[in-house]
mmCIF file of C-alpha atoms in Angstrom:
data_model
loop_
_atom_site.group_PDB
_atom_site.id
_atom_site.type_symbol
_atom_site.label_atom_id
_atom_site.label_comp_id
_atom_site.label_asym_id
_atom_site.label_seq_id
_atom_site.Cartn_x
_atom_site.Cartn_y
_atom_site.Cartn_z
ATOM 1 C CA UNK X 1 0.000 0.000 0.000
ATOM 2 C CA UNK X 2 1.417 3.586 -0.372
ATOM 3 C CA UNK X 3 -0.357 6.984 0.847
ATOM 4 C CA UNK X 4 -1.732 8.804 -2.398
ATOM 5 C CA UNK X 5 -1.068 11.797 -2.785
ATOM 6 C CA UNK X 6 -2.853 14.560 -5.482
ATOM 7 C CA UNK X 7 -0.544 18.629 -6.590
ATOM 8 C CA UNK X 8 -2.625 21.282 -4.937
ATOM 9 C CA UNK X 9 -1.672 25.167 -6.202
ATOM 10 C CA UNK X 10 -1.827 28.119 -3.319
ATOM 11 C CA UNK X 11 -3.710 31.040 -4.294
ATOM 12 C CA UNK X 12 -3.431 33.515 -2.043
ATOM 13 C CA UNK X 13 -1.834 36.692 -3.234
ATOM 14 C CA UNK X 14 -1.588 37.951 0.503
ATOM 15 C CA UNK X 15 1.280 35.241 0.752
ATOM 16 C CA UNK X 16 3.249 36.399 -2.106
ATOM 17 C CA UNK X 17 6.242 33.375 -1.917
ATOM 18 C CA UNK X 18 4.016 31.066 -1.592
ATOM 19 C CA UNK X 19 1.141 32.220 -4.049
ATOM 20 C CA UNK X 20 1.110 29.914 -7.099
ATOM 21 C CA UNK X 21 3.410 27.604 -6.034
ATOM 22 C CA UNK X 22 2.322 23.772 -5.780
ATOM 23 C CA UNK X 23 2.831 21.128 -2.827
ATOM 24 C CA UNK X 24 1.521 17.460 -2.375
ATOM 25 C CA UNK X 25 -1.714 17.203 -0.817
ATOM 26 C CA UNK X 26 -2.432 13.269 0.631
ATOM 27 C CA UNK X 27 -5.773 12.162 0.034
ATOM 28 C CA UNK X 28 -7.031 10.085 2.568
ATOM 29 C CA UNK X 29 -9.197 6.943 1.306
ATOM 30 C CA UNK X 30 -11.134 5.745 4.753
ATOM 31 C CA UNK X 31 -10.827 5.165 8.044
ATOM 32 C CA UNK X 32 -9.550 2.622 10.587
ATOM 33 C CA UNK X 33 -11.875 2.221 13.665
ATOM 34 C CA UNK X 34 -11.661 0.933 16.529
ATOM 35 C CA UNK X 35 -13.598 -2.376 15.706
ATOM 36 C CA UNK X 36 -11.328 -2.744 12.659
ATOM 37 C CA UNK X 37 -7.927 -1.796 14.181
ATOM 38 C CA UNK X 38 -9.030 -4.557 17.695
ATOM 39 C CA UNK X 39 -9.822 -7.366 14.447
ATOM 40 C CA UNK X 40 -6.018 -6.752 12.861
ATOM 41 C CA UNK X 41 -4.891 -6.967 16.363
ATOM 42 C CA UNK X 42 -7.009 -10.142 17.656
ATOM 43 C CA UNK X 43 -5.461 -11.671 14.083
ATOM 44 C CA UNK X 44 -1.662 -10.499 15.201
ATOM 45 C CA UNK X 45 -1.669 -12.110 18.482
ATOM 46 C CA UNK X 46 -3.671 -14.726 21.143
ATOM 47 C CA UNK X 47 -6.373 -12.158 22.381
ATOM 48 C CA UNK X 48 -9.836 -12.505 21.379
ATOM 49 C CA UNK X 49 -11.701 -9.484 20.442
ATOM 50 C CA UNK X 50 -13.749 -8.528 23.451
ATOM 51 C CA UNK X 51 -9.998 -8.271 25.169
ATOM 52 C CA UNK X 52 -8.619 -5.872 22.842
ATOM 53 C CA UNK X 53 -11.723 -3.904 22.518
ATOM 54 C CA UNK X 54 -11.555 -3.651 26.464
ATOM 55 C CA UNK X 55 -7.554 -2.589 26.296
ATOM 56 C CA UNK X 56 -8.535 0.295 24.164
ATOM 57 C CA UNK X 57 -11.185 1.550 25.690
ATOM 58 C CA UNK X 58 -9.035 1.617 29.458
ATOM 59 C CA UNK X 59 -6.181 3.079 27.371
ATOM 60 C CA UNK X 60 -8.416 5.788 26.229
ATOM 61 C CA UNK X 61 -9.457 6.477 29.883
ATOM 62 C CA UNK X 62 -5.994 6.563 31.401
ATOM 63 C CA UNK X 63 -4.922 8.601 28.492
ATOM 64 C CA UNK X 64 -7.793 10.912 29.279
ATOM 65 C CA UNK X 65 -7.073 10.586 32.965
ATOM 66 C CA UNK X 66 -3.439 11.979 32.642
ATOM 67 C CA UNK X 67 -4.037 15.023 30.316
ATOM 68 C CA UNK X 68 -6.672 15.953 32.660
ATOM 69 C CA UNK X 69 -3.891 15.495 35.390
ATOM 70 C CA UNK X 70 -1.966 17.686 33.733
ATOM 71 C CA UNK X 71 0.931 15.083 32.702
ATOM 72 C CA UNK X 72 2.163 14.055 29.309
ATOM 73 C CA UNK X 73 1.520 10.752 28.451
ATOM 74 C CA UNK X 74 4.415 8.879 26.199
ATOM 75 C CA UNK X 75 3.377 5.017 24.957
ATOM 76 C CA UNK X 76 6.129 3.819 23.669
ATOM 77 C CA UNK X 77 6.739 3.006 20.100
ATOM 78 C CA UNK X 78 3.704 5.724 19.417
ATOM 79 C CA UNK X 79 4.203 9.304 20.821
ATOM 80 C CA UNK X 80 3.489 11.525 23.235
ATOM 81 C CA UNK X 81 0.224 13.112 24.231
ATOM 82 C CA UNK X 82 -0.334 16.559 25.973
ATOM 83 C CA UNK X 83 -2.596 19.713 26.414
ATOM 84 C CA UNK X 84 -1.905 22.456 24.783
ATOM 85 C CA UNK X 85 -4.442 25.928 25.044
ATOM 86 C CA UNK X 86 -5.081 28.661 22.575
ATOM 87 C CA UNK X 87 -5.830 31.694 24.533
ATOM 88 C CA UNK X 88 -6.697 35.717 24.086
ATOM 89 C CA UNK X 89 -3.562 37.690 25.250
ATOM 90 C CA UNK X 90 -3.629 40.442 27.532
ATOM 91 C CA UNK X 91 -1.034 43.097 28.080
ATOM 92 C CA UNK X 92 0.059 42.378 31.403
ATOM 93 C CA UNK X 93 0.139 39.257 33.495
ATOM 94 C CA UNK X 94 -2.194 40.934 36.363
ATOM 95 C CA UNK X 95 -5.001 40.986 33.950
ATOM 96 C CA UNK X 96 -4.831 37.253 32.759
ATOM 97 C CA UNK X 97 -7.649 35.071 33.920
ATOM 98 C CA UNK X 98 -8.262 31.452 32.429
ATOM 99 C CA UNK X 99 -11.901 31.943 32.915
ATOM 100 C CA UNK X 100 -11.836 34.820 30.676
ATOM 101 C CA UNK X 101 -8.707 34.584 28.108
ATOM 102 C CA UNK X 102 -8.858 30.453 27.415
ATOM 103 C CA UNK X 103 -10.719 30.120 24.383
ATOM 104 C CA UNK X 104 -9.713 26.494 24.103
ATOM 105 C CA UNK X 105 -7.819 23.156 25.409
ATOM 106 C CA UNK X 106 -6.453 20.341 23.320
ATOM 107 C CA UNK X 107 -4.614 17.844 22.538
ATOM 108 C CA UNK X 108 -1.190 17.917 20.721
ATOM 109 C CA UNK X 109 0.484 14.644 19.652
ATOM 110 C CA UNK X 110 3.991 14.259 18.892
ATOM 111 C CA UNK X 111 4.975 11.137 17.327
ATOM 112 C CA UNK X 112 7.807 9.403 18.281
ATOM 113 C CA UNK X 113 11.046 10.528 16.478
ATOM 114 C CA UNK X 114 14.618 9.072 15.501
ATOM 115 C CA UNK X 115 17.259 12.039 15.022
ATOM 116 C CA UNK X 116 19.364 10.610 11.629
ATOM 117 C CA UNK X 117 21.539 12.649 9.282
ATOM 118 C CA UNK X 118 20.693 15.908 11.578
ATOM 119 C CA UNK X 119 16.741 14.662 10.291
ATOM 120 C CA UNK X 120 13.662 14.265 12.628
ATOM 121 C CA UNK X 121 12.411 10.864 11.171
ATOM 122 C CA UNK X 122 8.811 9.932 12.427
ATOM 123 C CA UNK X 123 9.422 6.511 12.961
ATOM 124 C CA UNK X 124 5.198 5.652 11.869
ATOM 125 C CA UNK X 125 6.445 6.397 8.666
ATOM 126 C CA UNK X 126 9.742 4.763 8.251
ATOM 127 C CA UNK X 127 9.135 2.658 5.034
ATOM 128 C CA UNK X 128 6.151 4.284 3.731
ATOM 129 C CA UNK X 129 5.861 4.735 -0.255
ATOM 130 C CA UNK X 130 3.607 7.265 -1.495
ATOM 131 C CA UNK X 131 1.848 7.378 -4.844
ATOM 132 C CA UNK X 132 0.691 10.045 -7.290
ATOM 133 C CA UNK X 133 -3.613 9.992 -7.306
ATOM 134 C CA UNK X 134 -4.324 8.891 -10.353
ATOM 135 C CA UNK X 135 -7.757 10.151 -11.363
ATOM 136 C CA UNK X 136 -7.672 13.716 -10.963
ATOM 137 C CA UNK X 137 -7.207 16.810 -13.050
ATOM 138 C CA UNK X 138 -3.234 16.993 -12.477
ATOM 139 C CA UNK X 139 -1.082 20.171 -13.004
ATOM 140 C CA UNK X 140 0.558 20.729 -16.299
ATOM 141 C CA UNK X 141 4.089 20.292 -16.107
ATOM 142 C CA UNK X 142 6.073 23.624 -17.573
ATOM 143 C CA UNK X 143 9.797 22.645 -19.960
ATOM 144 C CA UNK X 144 12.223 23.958 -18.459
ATOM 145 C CA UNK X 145 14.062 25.473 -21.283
ATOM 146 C CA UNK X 146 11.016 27.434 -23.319
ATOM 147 C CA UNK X 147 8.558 27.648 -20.280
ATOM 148 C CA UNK X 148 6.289 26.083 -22.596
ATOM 149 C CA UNK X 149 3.435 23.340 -21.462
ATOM 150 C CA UNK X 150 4.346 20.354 -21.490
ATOM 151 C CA UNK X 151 2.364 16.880 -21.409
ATOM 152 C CA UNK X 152 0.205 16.219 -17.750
ATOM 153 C CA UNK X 153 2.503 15.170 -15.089
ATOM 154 C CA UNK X 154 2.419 11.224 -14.256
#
């Protein structure tokens, strides 16, 4: 399997180094629930189904349970979860109160990283292949020697 990927232009003229340039956008084809990820597992190892499911679900809570304790939690192999807040600013640090200035909580993951090269590499990722979509109206590709268009990128 790789991760599919489709060329999106920016247009935004307010960003003027960034306006009409073109990045790799993935396109996401479904979802992996919980029932579905607990059925790969109960097929990887000697746990039945109802087990898993009930892992899960108590790692959810104790996940839950630390934020709301105000710790990080690390699983290994995975990341690290913690809280993070956007709030309103205020000029100085007497007028600051949570009840007025937090707009919101949530929760930032960081995935777990290996440093290589001087390179962060997100070790979920290590090995993944990614593919151009191939139904889509792709980007014409430019020559570089006349500017002219060229043929639809593949």
């Amino acid at each position: 399997m790789a991760v599919i990927y489709k060329l999106h232009q920016i247009k935004n003229k307010s960003i003027s180094a960034m306006d009409g340039k073109w990045f790799a956008h993935p396109v996401i084809s479904g979802s992996l629930t919980t029932d579905k990820l607990a059925e790969h597992i109960q097929k990887r190892c000697t746990v039945t189904l109802p087990d898993v499911l009930a892992v899960i679900s108590a790692l959810v809570d104790e996940i839950r349970n630390g934020l709301q304790d105000g710790k990080s939690v690390a699983i290994d192999r995975l990341g690290t979860f913690r809280v993070g807040f956007k709030c309103k600013s205020v000029a100085a640090a007497k007028d600051f109160s949570i009840q007025k200035n937090l707009l919101s909580a949530h929760v930032l993951f960081h995935p777990v990283c290996t440093v290589s090269n001087k390179k962060h590499i997100n070790t979920l990722l290590v090995g993944c292949k990614y593919q151009e979509m191939s139904q889509y109206d792709k980007p014409v590709k430019k020559t570089a020697k006349s500017g002219e268009k060229d043929k639809p990128a593949e």
